[in-house]
Structures are given as C-alpha cells and as structure tokens.
PDB file of C-alpha atoms in Angstrom:
ATOM      1  CA  MET A  18      -7.243  70.671  19.891  1.00 44.00           C
ATOM      2  CA  GLU A  19      -8.015  73.338  22.499  1.00 51.00           C
ATOM      3  CA  GLU A  20      -8.671  71.947  25.960  1.00 59.00           C
ATOM      4  CA  THR A  21     -12.074  72.625  27.528  1.00 60.00           C
ATOM      5  CA  PRO A  22     -11.678  74.895  30.606  1.00 71.00           C
ATOM      6  CA  LYS A  23     -12.436  73.202  33.914  1.00 76.00           C
ATOM      7  CA  LEU A  24     -13.186  74.196  37.485  1.00 77.00           C
ATOM      8  CA  SER A  25     -10.451  73.586  40.060  1.00 82.00           C
ATOM      9  CA  ILE A  26     -10.657  72.816  43.767  1.00 81.00           C
ATOM     10  CA  GLU A  27      -9.467  76.378  44.393  1.00 84.00           C
ATOM     11  CA  ASP A  28     -12.419  77.735  42.401  1.00 81.00           C
ATOM     12  CA  PHE A  29     -14.871  75.907  44.635  1.00 80.00           C
ATOM     13  CA  LYS A  30     -13.057  77.124  47.768  1.00 81.00           C
ATOM     14  CA  LYS A  31     -13.207  80.749  46.573  1.00 83.00           C
ATOM     15  CA  ALA A  32     -16.962  80.642  45.867  1.00 82.00           C
ATOM     16  CA  THR A  33     -19.118  81.278  48.924  1.00 85.00           C
ATOM     17  CA  SER A  34     -22.458  81.109  47.073  1.00 81.00           C
ATOM     18  CA  ASN A  35     -24.051  79.727  43.922  1.00 77.00           C
ATOM     19  CA  ASN A  36     -23.896  83.171  42.318  1.00 79.00           C
ATOM     20  CA  GLU A  37     -20.154  83.514  42.957  1.00 83.00           C
ATOM     21  CA  LEU A  38     -19.536  80.056  41.544  1.00 80.00           C
ATOM     22  CA  LEU A  39     -21.609  80.979  38.500  1.00 79.00           C
ATOM     23  CA  GLN A  40     -19.478  84.082  37.944  1.00 84.00           C
ATOM     24  CA  ILE A  41     -16.283  81.984  38.034  1.00 84.00           C
ATOM     25  CA  ILE A  42     -17.822  79.560  35.524  1.00 83.00           C
ATOM     26  CA  LYS A  43     -18.667  82.454  33.188  1.00 80.00           C
ATOM     27  CA  GLN A  44     -15.158  83.893  33.485  1.00 84.00           C
ATOM     28  CA  LYS A  45     -13.743  80.549  32.402  1.00 80.00           C
ATOM     29  CA  HIS A  46     -16.176  80.457  29.434  1.00 77.00           C
ATOM     30  CA  ILE A  47     -17.656  77.138  30.527  1.00 78.00           C
ATOM     31  CA  PRO A  48     -21.161  76.446  29.098  1.00 78.00           C
ATOM     32  CA  THR A  49     -23.664  77.314  31.833  1.00 73.00           C
ATOM     33  CA  ASP A  50     -27.008  75.987  30.552  1.00 77.00           C
ATOM     34  CA  LYS A  51     -27.057  72.934  32.816  1.00 76.00           C
ATOM     35  CA  VAL A  52     -25.693  74.895  35.760  1.00 76.00           C
ATOM     36  CA  ASN A  53     -28.335  77.603  35.380  1.00 81.00           C
ATOM     37  CA  LYS A  54     -31.077  74.997  35.136  1.00 87.00           C
ATOM     38  CA  ARG A  55     -29.870  73.268  38.308  1.00 85.00           C
ATOM     39  CA  ILE A  56     -29.584  76.526  40.256  1.00 85.00           C
ATOM     40  CA  PHE A  57     -33.077  77.548  39.132  1.00 92.00           C
ATOM     41  CA  TYR A  58     -34.475  74.166  40.187  1.00 95.00           C
ATOM     42  CA  ASP A  59     -32.807  74.238  43.618  1.00 94.00           C
ATOM     43  CA  GLU A  60     -33.953  77.805  44.323  1.00 95.00           C
ATOM     44  CA  GLU A  61     -37.526  77.224  43.134  1.00 97.00           C
ATOM     45  CA  LEU A  62     -37.794  73.998  45.100  1.00 98.00           C
ATOM     46  CA  ARG A  63     -36.628  75.759  48.269  1.00 97.00           C
ATOM     47  CA  ARG A  64     -39.179  78.565  47.810  1.00 98.00           C
ATOM     48  CA  LEU A  65     -42.006  76.128  47.119  1.00 98.00           C
ATOM     49  CA  GLN A  66     -41.095  73.919  50.070  1.00 98.00           C
ATOM     50  CA  ILE A  67     -41.312  76.975  52.338  1.00 98.00           C
ATOM     51  CA  GLU A  68     -44.882  77.406  51.077  1.00 98.00           C
ATOM     52  CA  LEU A  69     -45.608  73.727  51.761  1.00 98.00           C
ATOM     53  CA  VAL A  70     -44.563  74.214  55.385  1.00 98.00           C
ATOM     54  CA  LYS A  71     -46.983  77.160  55.633  1.00 98.00           C
ATOM     55  CA  LEU A  72     -49.720  75.075  53.993  1.00 98.00           C
ATOM     56  CA  GLN A  73     -49.187  72.194  56.426  1.00 98.00           C
ATOM     57  CA  GLN A  74     -49.450  74.550  59.411  1.00 98.00           C
ATOM     58  CA  TRP A  75     -52.719  75.945  58.013  1.00 98.00           C
ATOM     59  CA  ILE A  76     -54.120  72.438  57.431  1.00 98.00           C
ATOM     60  CA  SER A  77     -53.205  71.438  60.978  1.00 98.00           C
ATOM     61  CA  LYS A  78     -54.637  74.642  62.473  1.00 98.00           C
ATOM     62  CA  ASN A  79     -57.947  74.289  60.598  1.00 98.00           C
ATOM     63  CA  ASN A  80     -58.316  70.492  60.988  1.00 98.00           C
ATOM     64  CA  LYS A  81     -58.436  69.915  57.229  1.00 98.00           C
ATOM     65  CA  ARG A  82     -58.036  66.420  55.819  1.00 98.00           C
ATOM     66  CA  VAL A  83     -55.983  66.183  52.619  1.00 98.00           C
ATOM     67  CA  SER A  84     -55.175  63.104  50.527  1.00 98.00           C
ATOM     68  CA  ILE A  85     -52.843  63.358  47.529  1.00 98.00           C
ATOM     69  CA  ILE A  86     -52.696  60.350  45.210  1.00 98.00           C
ATOM     70  CA  PHE A  87     -49.652  59.713  43.012  1.00 98.00           C
ATOM     71  CA  GLU A  88     -50.412  57.338  40.138  1.00 98.00           C
ATOM     72  CA  GLY A  89     -48.731  56.581  36.829  1.00 96.00           C
ATOM     73  CA  ARG A  90     -46.701  53.986  35.033  1.00 94.00           C
ATOM     74  CA  ASP A  91     -43.641  52.442  36.664  1.00 91.00           C
ATOM     75  CA  ALA A  92     -40.648  54.838  36.776  1.00 92.00           C
ATOM     76  CA  ALA A  93     -42.874  57.856  36.111  1.00 94.00           C
ATOM     77  CA  GLY A  94     -41.421  59.735  39.103  1.00 95.00           C
ATOM     78  CA  LYS A  95     -44.049  59.215  41.798  1.00 96.00           C
ATOM     79  CA  GLY A  96     -41.603  58.458  44.626  1.00 95.00           C
ATOM     80  CA  GLY A  97     -39.267  61.332  43.751  1.00 96.00           C
ATOM     81  CA  ASN A  98     -42.178  63.751  43.771  1.00 98.00           C
ATOM     82  CA  ILE A  99     -43.395  62.550  47.152  1.00 98.00           C
ATOM     83  CA  ARG A 100     -39.893  62.962  48.628  1.00 98.00           C
ATOM     84  CA  ARG A 101     -39.741  66.605  47.507  1.00 98.00           C
ATOM     85  CA  PHE A 102     -43.181  67.245  48.959  1.00 98.00           C
ATOM     86  CA  THR A 103     -42.408  65.720  52.340  1.00 98.00           C
ATOM     87  CA  GLU A 104     -38.703  66.297  53.110  1.00 97.00           C
ATOM     88  CA  HIS A 105     -39.303  69.452  55.199  1.00 98.00           C
ATOM     89  CA  LEU A 106     -42.802  68.746  56.526  1.00 98.00           C
ATOM     90  CA  ASN A 107     -43.595  67.931  60.141  1.00 98.00           C
ATOM     91  CA  PRO A 108     -43.911  64.115  60.338  1.00 97.00           C
ATOM     92  CA  ARG A 109     -46.436  64.412  63.186  1.00 97.00           C
ATOM     93  CA  SER A 110     -49.151  65.648  60.802  1.00 97.00           C
ATOM     94  CA  MET A 111     -48.071  63.975  57.583  1.00 98.00           C
ATOM     95  CA  ARG A 112     -47.869  60.367  56.379  1.00 98.00           C
ATOM     96  CA  VAL A 113     -46.747  58.511  53.255  1.00 98.00           C
ATOM     97  CA  VAL A 114     -48.795  55.403  52.430  1.00 98.00           C
ATOM     98  CA  ALA A 115     -47.277  52.767  50.138  1.00 97.00           C
ATOM     99  CA  LEU A 116     -49.155  49.533  50.746  1.00 97.00           C
ATOM    100  CA  THR A 117     -47.740  46.121  49.892  1.00 93.00           C
ATOM    101  CA  LYS A 118     -49.869  43.412  48.290  1.00 91.00           C
ATOM    102  CA  PRO A 119     -52.966  42.499  50.362  1.00 94.00           C
ATOM    103  CA  THR A 120     -52.909  39.644  52.863  1.00 94.00           C
ATOM    104  CA  ASN A 121     -55.243  36.662  52.567  1.00 94.00           C
ATOM    105  CA  VAL A 122     -57.556  38.275  55.128  1.00 95.00           C
ATOM    106  CA  GLU A 123     -57.581  41.580  53.239  1.00 95.00           C
ATOM    107  CA  ARG A 124     -58.398  39.809  49.974  1.00 94.00           C
ATOM    108  CA  GLY A 125     -61.623  38.622  51.569  1.00 95.00           C
ATOM    109  CA  GLN A 126     -62.620  42.112  52.751  1.00 96.00           C
ATOM    110  CA  TRP A 127     -64.271  44.969  50.899  1.00 97.00           C
ATOM    111  CA  TYR A 128     -61.568  46.290  48.580  1.00 98.00           C
ATOM    112  CA  PHE A 129     -61.573  49.862  49.938  1.00 98.00           C
ATOM    113  CA  ARG A 130     -61.316  48.846  53.598  1.00 97.00           C
ATOM    114  CA  ARG A 131     -57.491  48.735  53.758  1.00 97.00           C
ATOM    115  CA  TYR A 132     -57.331  52.220  52.236  1.00 98.00           C
ATOM    116  CA  ILE A 133     -60.026  53.729  54.457  1.00 98.00           C
ATOM    117  CA  LYS A 134     -57.829  52.949  57.473  1.00 97.00           C
ATOM    118  CA  LYS A 135     -55.047  55.046  55.932  1.00 98.00           C
ATOM    119  CA  LEU A 136     -57.092  58.161  55.141  1.00 98.00           C
ATOM    120  CA  PRO A 137     -56.042  61.420  56.872  1.00 98.00           C
ATOM    121  CA  ASN A 138     -57.164  62.399  60.339  1.00 98.00           C
ATOM    122  CA  PRO A 139     -58.200  66.028  60.992  1.00 98.00           C
ATOM    123  CA  GLY A 140     -55.198  68.315  60.479  1.00 98.00           C
ATOM    124  CA  GLU A 141     -53.251  65.749  58.468  1.00 98.00           C
ATOM    125  CA  ILE A 142     -51.909  65.304  54.916  1.00 98.00           C
ATOM    126  CA  VAL A 143     -51.514  61.791  53.512  1.00 98.00           C
ATOM    127  CA  PHE A 144     -49.487  61.060  50.376  1.00 98.00           C
ATOM    128  CA  PHE A 145     -50.466  57.831  48.603  1.00 98.00           C
ATOM    129  CA  ASP A 146     -47.631  56.247  46.612  1.00 97.00           C
ATOM    130  CA  ARG A 147     -50.115  54.331  44.481  1.00 96.00           C
ATOM    131  CA  SER A 148     -53.607  53.897  45.857  1.00 98.00           C
ATOM    132  CA  TRP A 149     -56.923  52.103  45.406  1.00 98.00           C
ATOM    133  CA  TYR A 150     -56.390  52.747  41.682  1.00 98.00           C
ATOM    134  CA  ASN A 151     -54.128  49.699  41.589  1.00 97.00           C
ATOM    135  CA  ARG A 152     -57.337  47.847  40.770  1.00 98.00           C
ATOM    136  CA  ALA A 153     -58.047  50.129  37.819  1.00 98.00           C
ATOM    137  CA  VAL A 154     -54.808  49.529  35.903  1.00 96.00           C
ATOM    138  CA  VAL A 155     -52.019  47.396  37.424  1.00 94.00           C
ATOM    139  CA  GLU A 156     -54.189  44.554  38.736  1.00 96.00           C
ATOM    140  CA  PRO A 157     -56.209  43.854  35.568  1.00 97.00           C
ATOM    141  CA  VAL A 158     -53.106  44.253  33.364  1.00 94.00           C
ATOM    142  CA  MET A 159     -51.064  41.815  35.465  1.00 92.00           C
ATOM    143  CA  GLY A 160     -53.952  39.414  36.162  1.00 93.00           C
ATOM    144  CA  PHE A 161     -53.975  40.179  39.899  1.00 93.00           C
ATOM    145  CA  CYS A 162     -57.779  40.535  40.040  1.00 96.00           C
ATOM    146  CA  THR A 163     -60.757  38.938  38.301  1.00 97.00           C
ATOM    147  CA  GLU A 164     -62.880  40.663  35.670  1.00 97.00           C
ATOM    148  CA  ALA A 165     -65.771  40.761  38.149  1.00 98.00           C
ATOM    149  CA  GLN A 166     -63.606  42.427  40.803  1.00 98.00           C
ATOM    150  CA  TYR A 167     -62.401  44.984  38.276  1.00 98.00           C
ATOM    151  CA  GLN A 168     -65.926  45.832  37.083  1.00 98.00           C
ATOM    152  CA  LYS A 169     -67.227  46.154  40.651  1.00 98.00           C
ATOM    153  CA  PHE A 170     -64.382  48.531  41.502  1.00 98.00           C
ATOM    154  CA  MET A 171     -65.047  50.738  38.475  1.00 98.00           C
ATOM    155  CA  VAL A 172     -68.691  51.110  39.516  1.00 98.00           C
ATOM    156  CA  GLN A 173     -67.929  51.752  43.187  1.00 98.00           C
ATOM    157  CA  VAL A 174     -64.947  54.128  43.035  1.00 98.00           C
ATOM    158  CA  PRO A 175     -66.843  57.275  41.906  1.00 98.00           C
ATOM    159  CA  GLU A 176     -69.382  56.692  44.694  1.00 98.00           C
ATOM    160  CA  PHE A 177     -66.589  56.095  47.210  1.00 98.00           C
ATOM    161  CA  GLU A 178     -64.840  59.335  46.224  1.00 98.00           C
ATOM    162  CA  HIS A 179     -68.119  61.253  46.270  1.00 98.00           C
ATOM    163  CA  MET A 180     -68.631  60.184  49.888  1.00 98.00           C
ATOM    164  CA  LEU A 181     -65.149  61.459  50.736  1.00 98.00           C
ATOM    165  CA  TYR A 182     -65.931  64.752  48.992  1.00 98.00           C
ATOM    166  CA  GLU A 183     -69.249  65.163  50.832  1.00 98.00           C
ATOM    167  CA  ASP A 184     -67.492  64.444  54.103  1.00 98.00           C
ATOM    168  CA  GLY A 185     -65.130  67.389  53.494  1.00 98.00           C
ATOM    169  CA  MET A 186     -61.933  65.548  52.611  1.00 98.00           C
ATOM    170  CA  VAL A 187     -59.750  67.168  49.934  1.00 98.00           C
ATOM    171  CA  LEU A 188     -58.625  64.581  47.356  1.00 98.00           C
ATOM    172  CA  ILE A 189     -56.028  65.416  44.694  1.00 98.00           C
ATOM    173  CA  LYS A 190     -55.329  62.754  42.060  1.00 98.00           C
ATOM    174  CA  PHE A 191     -52.111  63.025  40.025  1.00 98.00           C
ATOM    175  CA  TRP A 192     -51.337  60.850  36.988  1.00 98.00           C
ATOM    176  CA  PHE A 193     -47.690  61.053  35.902  1.00 97.00           C
ATOM    177  CA  SER A 194     -47.448  60.677  32.145  1.00 96.00           C
ATOM    178  CA  ILE A 195     -44.173  59.561  30.518  1.00 96.00           C
ATOM    179  CA  SER A 196     -43.285  58.207  27.081  1.00 95.00           C
ATOM    180  CA  LYS A 197     -42.362  54.585  26.441  1.00 94.00           C
ATOM    181  CA  GLU A 198     -38.831  55.663  25.480  1.00 94.00           C
ATOM    182  CA  GLU A 199     -38.356  57.648  28.691  1.00 94.00           C
ATOM    183  CA  GLN A 200     -39.613  54.727  30.783  1.00 93.00           C
ATOM    184  CA  LEU A 201     -37.066  52.405  29.160  1.00 91.00           C
ATOM    185  CA  THR A 202     -34.285  54.937  29.786  1.00 92.00           C
ATOM    186  CA  ARG A 203     -35.214  55.100  33.471  1.00 91.00           C
ATOM    187  CA  PHE A 204     -35.441  51.310  33.767  1.00 89.00           C
ATOM    188  CA  ASN A 205     -31.921  50.991  32.308  1.00 88.00           C
ATOM    189  CA  ALA A 206     -30.623  53.646  34.690  1.00 86.00           C
ATOM    190  CA  ARG A 207     -32.077  51.720  37.643  1.00 85.00           C
ATOM    191  CA  LEU A 208     -30.371  48.514  36.551  1.00 84.00           C
ATOM    192  CA  LYS A 209     -27.006  50.264  36.202  1.00 84.00           C
ATOM    193  CA  THR A 210     -27.169  52.024  39.578  1.00 79.00           C
ATOM    194  CA  PRO A 211     -26.673  49.798  42.668  1.00 80.00           C
ATOM    195  CA  LEU A 212     -28.567  52.273  44.888  1.00 74.00           C
ATOM    196  CA  LYS A 213     -31.600  52.189  42.591  1.00 76.00           C
ATOM    197  CA  ARG A 214     -31.590  48.541  41.518  1.00 74.00           C
ATOM    198  CA  TRP A 215     -34.058  47.594  44.268  1.00 76.00           C
ATOM    199  CA  LYS A 216     -36.679  49.701  42.466  1.00 73.00           C
ATOM    200  CA  PHE A 217     -36.686  47.382  39.451  1.00 74.00           C
ATOM    201  CA  SER A 218     -39.108  44.441  39.643  1.00 76.00           C
ATOM    202  CA  PRO A 219     -40.593  41.793  37.307  1.00 74.00           C
ATOM    203  CA  VAL A 220     -43.729  43.961  37.132  1.00 74.00           C
ATOM    204  CA  ASP A 221     -41.574  46.831  35.829  1.00 75.00           C
ATOM    205  CA  LYS A 222     -40.129  44.597  33.117  1.00 75.00           C
ATOM    206  CA  LYS A 223     -43.606  43.673  31.920  1.00 83.00           C
ATOM    207  CA  GLY A 224     -44.544  47.364  31.812  1.00 83.00           C
ATOM    208  CA  GLN A 225     -42.746  47.769  28.495  1.00 88.00           C
ATOM    209  CA  GLU A 226     -44.110  44.512  27.044  1.00 91.00           C
ATOM    210  CA  LEU A 227     -47.695  45.362  28.043  1.00 94.00           C
ATOM    211  CA  TRP A 228     -47.519  49.081  27.230  1.00 95.00           C
ATOM    212  CA  ASP A 229     -50.626  49.085  25.019  1.00 95.00           C
ATOM    213  CA  THR A 230     -52.651  47.082  27.550  1.00 96.00           C
ATOM    214  CA  TYR A 231     -51.708  49.603  30.244  1.00 95.00           C
ATOM    215  CA  SER A 232     -52.847  52.378  27.872  1.00 95.00           C
ATOM    216  CA  TYR A 233     -56.228  50.720  27.369  1.00 96.00           C
ATOM    217  CA  TYR A 234     -56.945  50.361  31.098  1.00 97.00           C
ATOM    218  CA  LYS A 235     -55.603  53.843  31.824  1.00 97.00           C
ATOM    219  CA  GLU A 236     -58.103  55.345  29.365  1.00 96.00           C
ATOM    220  CA  GLN A 237     -60.931  53.259  30.844  1.00 97.00           C
ATOM    221  CA  MET A 238     -59.983  54.577  34.276  1.00 98.00           C
ATOM    222  CA  PHE A 239     -59.991  58.204  33.157  1.00 97.00           C
ATOM    223  CA  SER A 240     -63.302  57.933  31.319  1.00 96.00           C
ATOM    224  CA  LYS A 241     -65.101  56.419  34.334  1.00 97.00           C
ATOM    225  CA  THR A 242     -63.399  58.050  37.334  1.00 98.00           C
ATOM    226  CA  HIS A 243     -62.660  61.616  36.174  1.00 97.00           C
ATOM    227  CA  THR A 244     -65.429  63.607  37.854  1.00 97.00           C
ATOM    228  CA  SER A 245     -66.173  67.243  38.673  1.00 95.00           C
ATOM    229  CA  TYR A 246     -65.680  66.580  42.403  1.00 97.00           C
ATOM    230  CA  SER A 247     -62.615  64.331  41.941  1.00 97.00           C
ATOM    231  CA  PRO A 248     -60.792  65.152  38.684  1.00 97.00           C
ATOM    232  CA  TRP A 249     -57.615  63.560  37.383  1.00 97.00           C
ATOM    233  CA  ILE A 250     -54.677  65.947  37.106  1.00 97.00           C
ATOM    234  CA  ILE A 251     -52.268  64.909  34.354  1.00 97.00           C
ATOM    235  CA  VAL A 252     -48.569  65.673  34.832  1.00 97.00           C
ATOM    236  CA  LYS A 253     -46.209  65.601  31.850  1.00 96.00           C
ATOM    237  CA  ALA A 254     -43.306  63.949  33.633  1.00 97.00           C
ATOM    238  CA  ASN A 255     -40.602  63.279  31.028  1.00 96.00           C
ATOM    239  CA  ASP A 256     -38.649  66.068  32.768  1.00 96.00           C
ATOM    240  CA  LYS A 257     -38.560  64.943  36.408  1.00 96.00           C
ATOM    241  CA  LYS A 258     -37.447  68.214  37.958  1.00 97.00           C
ATOM    242  CA  ILE A 259     -39.993  70.392  36.167  1.00 97.00           C
ATOM    243  CA  ALA A 260     -42.741  67.892  37.069  1.00 98.00           C
ATOM    244  CA  ARG A 261     -41.789  68.125  40.758  1.00 98.00           C
ATOM    245  CA  LEU A 262     -41.954  71.908  40.811  1.00 98.00           C
ATOM    246  CA  GLU A 263     -45.269  72.097  38.953  1.00 98.00           C
ATOM    247  CA  CYS A 264     -46.930  69.431  41.127  1.00 98.00           C
ATOM    248  CA  ILE A 265     -46.076  71.393  44.262  1.00 98.00           C
ATOM    249  CA  ARG A 266     -47.349  74.580  42.609  1.00 98.00           C
ATOM    250  CA  TYR A 267     -50.631  72.861  41.739  1.00 98.00           C
ATOM    251  CA  VAL A 268     -51.232  71.657  45.313  1.00 98.00           C
ATOM    252  CA  LEU A 269     -50.416  75.086  46.744  1.00 98.00           C
ATOM    253  CA  SER A 270     -52.784  76.714  44.250  1.00 98.00           C
ATOM    254  CA  GLN A 271     -55.717  74.697  45.633  1.00 98.00           C
ATOM    255  CA  PHE A 272     -55.676  76.276  49.115  1.00 98.00           C
ATOM    256  CA  ASN A 273     -56.022  79.799  50.539  1.00 98.00           C
ATOM    257  CA  TYR A 274     -53.583  79.248  53.397  1.00 98.00           C
ATOM    258  CA  ASP A 275     -52.142  81.892  55.715  1.00 98.00           C
ATOM    259  CA  GLY A 276     -49.226  83.798  54.215  1.00 98.00           C
ATOM    260  CA  LYS A 277     -49.888  82.659  50.656  1.00 98.00           C
ATOM    261  CA  ASP A 278     -49.770  86.240  49.355  1.00 97.00           C
ATOM    262  CA  GLU A 279     -46.213  86.556  50.710  1.00 97.00           C
ATOM    263  CA  ALA A 280     -44.806  83.742  48.534  1.00 97.00           C
ATOM    264  CA  SER A 281     -41.502  84.599  46.851  1.00 97.00           C
ATOM    265  CA  THR A 282     -42.327  82.658  43.680  1.00 97.00           C
ATOM    266  CA  SER A 283     -45.295  81.970  41.413  1.00 97.00           C
ATOM    267  CA  LEU A 284     -47.882  79.525  42.746  1.00 98.00           C
ATOM    268  CA  PHE A 285     -49.636  79.144  39.390  1.00 96.00           C
ATOM    269  CA  PRO A 286     -48.818  75.770  37.772  1.00 97.00           C
ATOM    270  CA  ASP A 287     -47.675  75.719  34.153  1.00 97.00           C
ATOM    271  CA  PRO A 288     -50.713  74.614  32.064  1.00 95.00           C
ATOM    272  CA  ASN A 289     -48.317  73.015  29.577  1.00 95.00           C
ATOM    273  CA  ILE A 290     -47.136  70.611  32.300  1.00 96.00           C
ATOM    274  CA  ILE A 291     -50.153  70.296  34.632  1.00 96.00           C
ATOM    275  CA  MET A 292     -53.676  69.956  33.287  1.00 95.00           C
ATOM    276  CA  ARG A 293     -57.015  68.346  33.993  1.00 95.00           C
ATOM    277  CA  TYR A 294     -57.604  65.164  32.068  1.00 94.00           C
ATOM    278  CA  TYR A 295     -59.181  65.614  28.661  1.00 85.00           C
ATOM    279  CA  ARG A 296     -59.688  63.091  25.902  1.00 73.00           C
ATOM    280  CA  SER A 297     -56.976  63.555  23.298  1.00 64.00           C
ATOM    281  CA  SER A 298     -55.797  61.532  20.330  1.00 49.00           C
ATOM    282  CA  ASN A 299     -52.210  62.689  20.970  1.00 64.00           C
ATOM    283  CA  GLN A 300     -50.805  61.419  24.287  1.00 74.00           C
ATOM    284  CA  ILE A 301     -47.240  60.580  25.208  1.00 77.00           C
ATOM    285  CA  ASP A 302     -48.275  57.530  27.225  1.00 82.00           C
TER     286      ASP A 302
END
C-alpha cells in the first residue's frame, strides 16, 4: 500500500507564508480541501475584524448605542461567535454581558431591570451572551419561571424593545439554529475535551431530552417577538466557522460607518446562512 505523503518539519521551516506552505502541500500531492477552507476562513475573519474595528470607532465617535443579542440552543456557537466579534475591539467601549441566575432580590424586581442596567452607554457596543429571552425559552422549558411570569414577559417584551427603538438604541437579535444531531456531536466533544468540559451542564443534558419542548417555546417566541422594529435574524449554525463570518458580515451591513467602501471583502451576508425569521414547515431545529 502506497504511503500518504506528509509534511515534514523542514517543510514548515521553508514556508514563510500560508501561500508558500500551500504550494509545498500541492507539490507533495496532499489533499488541500481542508487547508484551503481554513486559509479562507482565517483570511476572511481578519478582513472582517478590521471592519469591526472601523465600525467600533464610528460608533464611539457618533455616540451610538448598539446591543447585539446571541440566542439559540445550548452548544449552538454563541460564545465562539462573540469571541470572534470582540477579540480585536477596544475594551473601553465594548462589553460582553453573560448574567448568572438572578439573586433573591432580583427575583422580586421587575424582570427587565437587571438587563436595563447592562444596556450600552453612548458610544458603546454590548454583546449579550443570552439575554432577557431566557424567560421566553429556557425558563419555561426548565420550570424556572411560572406560567404567569412567562405570559407577562411575552406581553411586555415587544413594548420594552419598542421603547429601546424609539430611544435610538440599535438592537440586533441573532438566533443560532443547529440540528439535534449536531448539538449531540458538540455535547460529546465537550465531554471528551478537558478544556471544554466546564461548558457542559445538567441543563445542556436536558436540552436533548426536551428538544421538542424547546422547539415549541422557540416558535412561540418568534411569533410574538419578531417585529418590524426588532426582527429575529436566524443563523444556520451547523458550520461554526461560516456562521461566524456571516454574522459579522450582517452586523457590518447594518451601518454606514466611515471607511466601509474601502473594505477588502464582501460585507453582504449570505442569504442562505443569514435570514430574517419566517414561518417555515422545514427547520433544522
């Protein structure tokens, strides 16, 4: 049996760039599909992150307030997306909000109060790793709120978001959509990887068991909180890397920031990956 050609340490030392390494790989007749995909991803991400830096400077200069919500089932890729958004941004005008469960005092307050305190100041972007929409899906599924609390939230949230809209805040709501099979694959990967095991919780485990219940509450949420002034943006997230690129493209496409016309890559999101919510009988999650 003919041995598959491999890269040596010397090959890596000779290559001074990705393109040179790619040429060596081709000369050795090593399949390059995965390599090409990785190089494309790294280059596109770098170009898009340059645009994010320009966008942040424009937001700061013009005192805009921007909130970006990342919602979806467990293991859908919310945290990974947020990291790619934020890794090169100025931390002085950017925050990531990932609230823990409410305290006893907070449980007695108006539900939205703890989130209002975290909304962006003028010139700031805030990324919500989960948000007030916990009460729309996770809490009723897991029994963390009463039926009355759930119903009150569903009535109030469109009014709450309309007030934010009228006050000039930009709100972008992402829902990361993955299949049940892909979620299970990611759960298993977390359990096998010591550095990721902390991500797996009892709530995650129940996510597979209560898949259909999650689906029911997700559809209720969309039907009652998808509005013209605050639409849900659905992200097909079975491919993590593509989802990251297209989410950044979507955010960039929503602003006319300085230097946008000088971008070295397309800022139009792929409509096959990123789309406004619409009622469909064929959904992966």
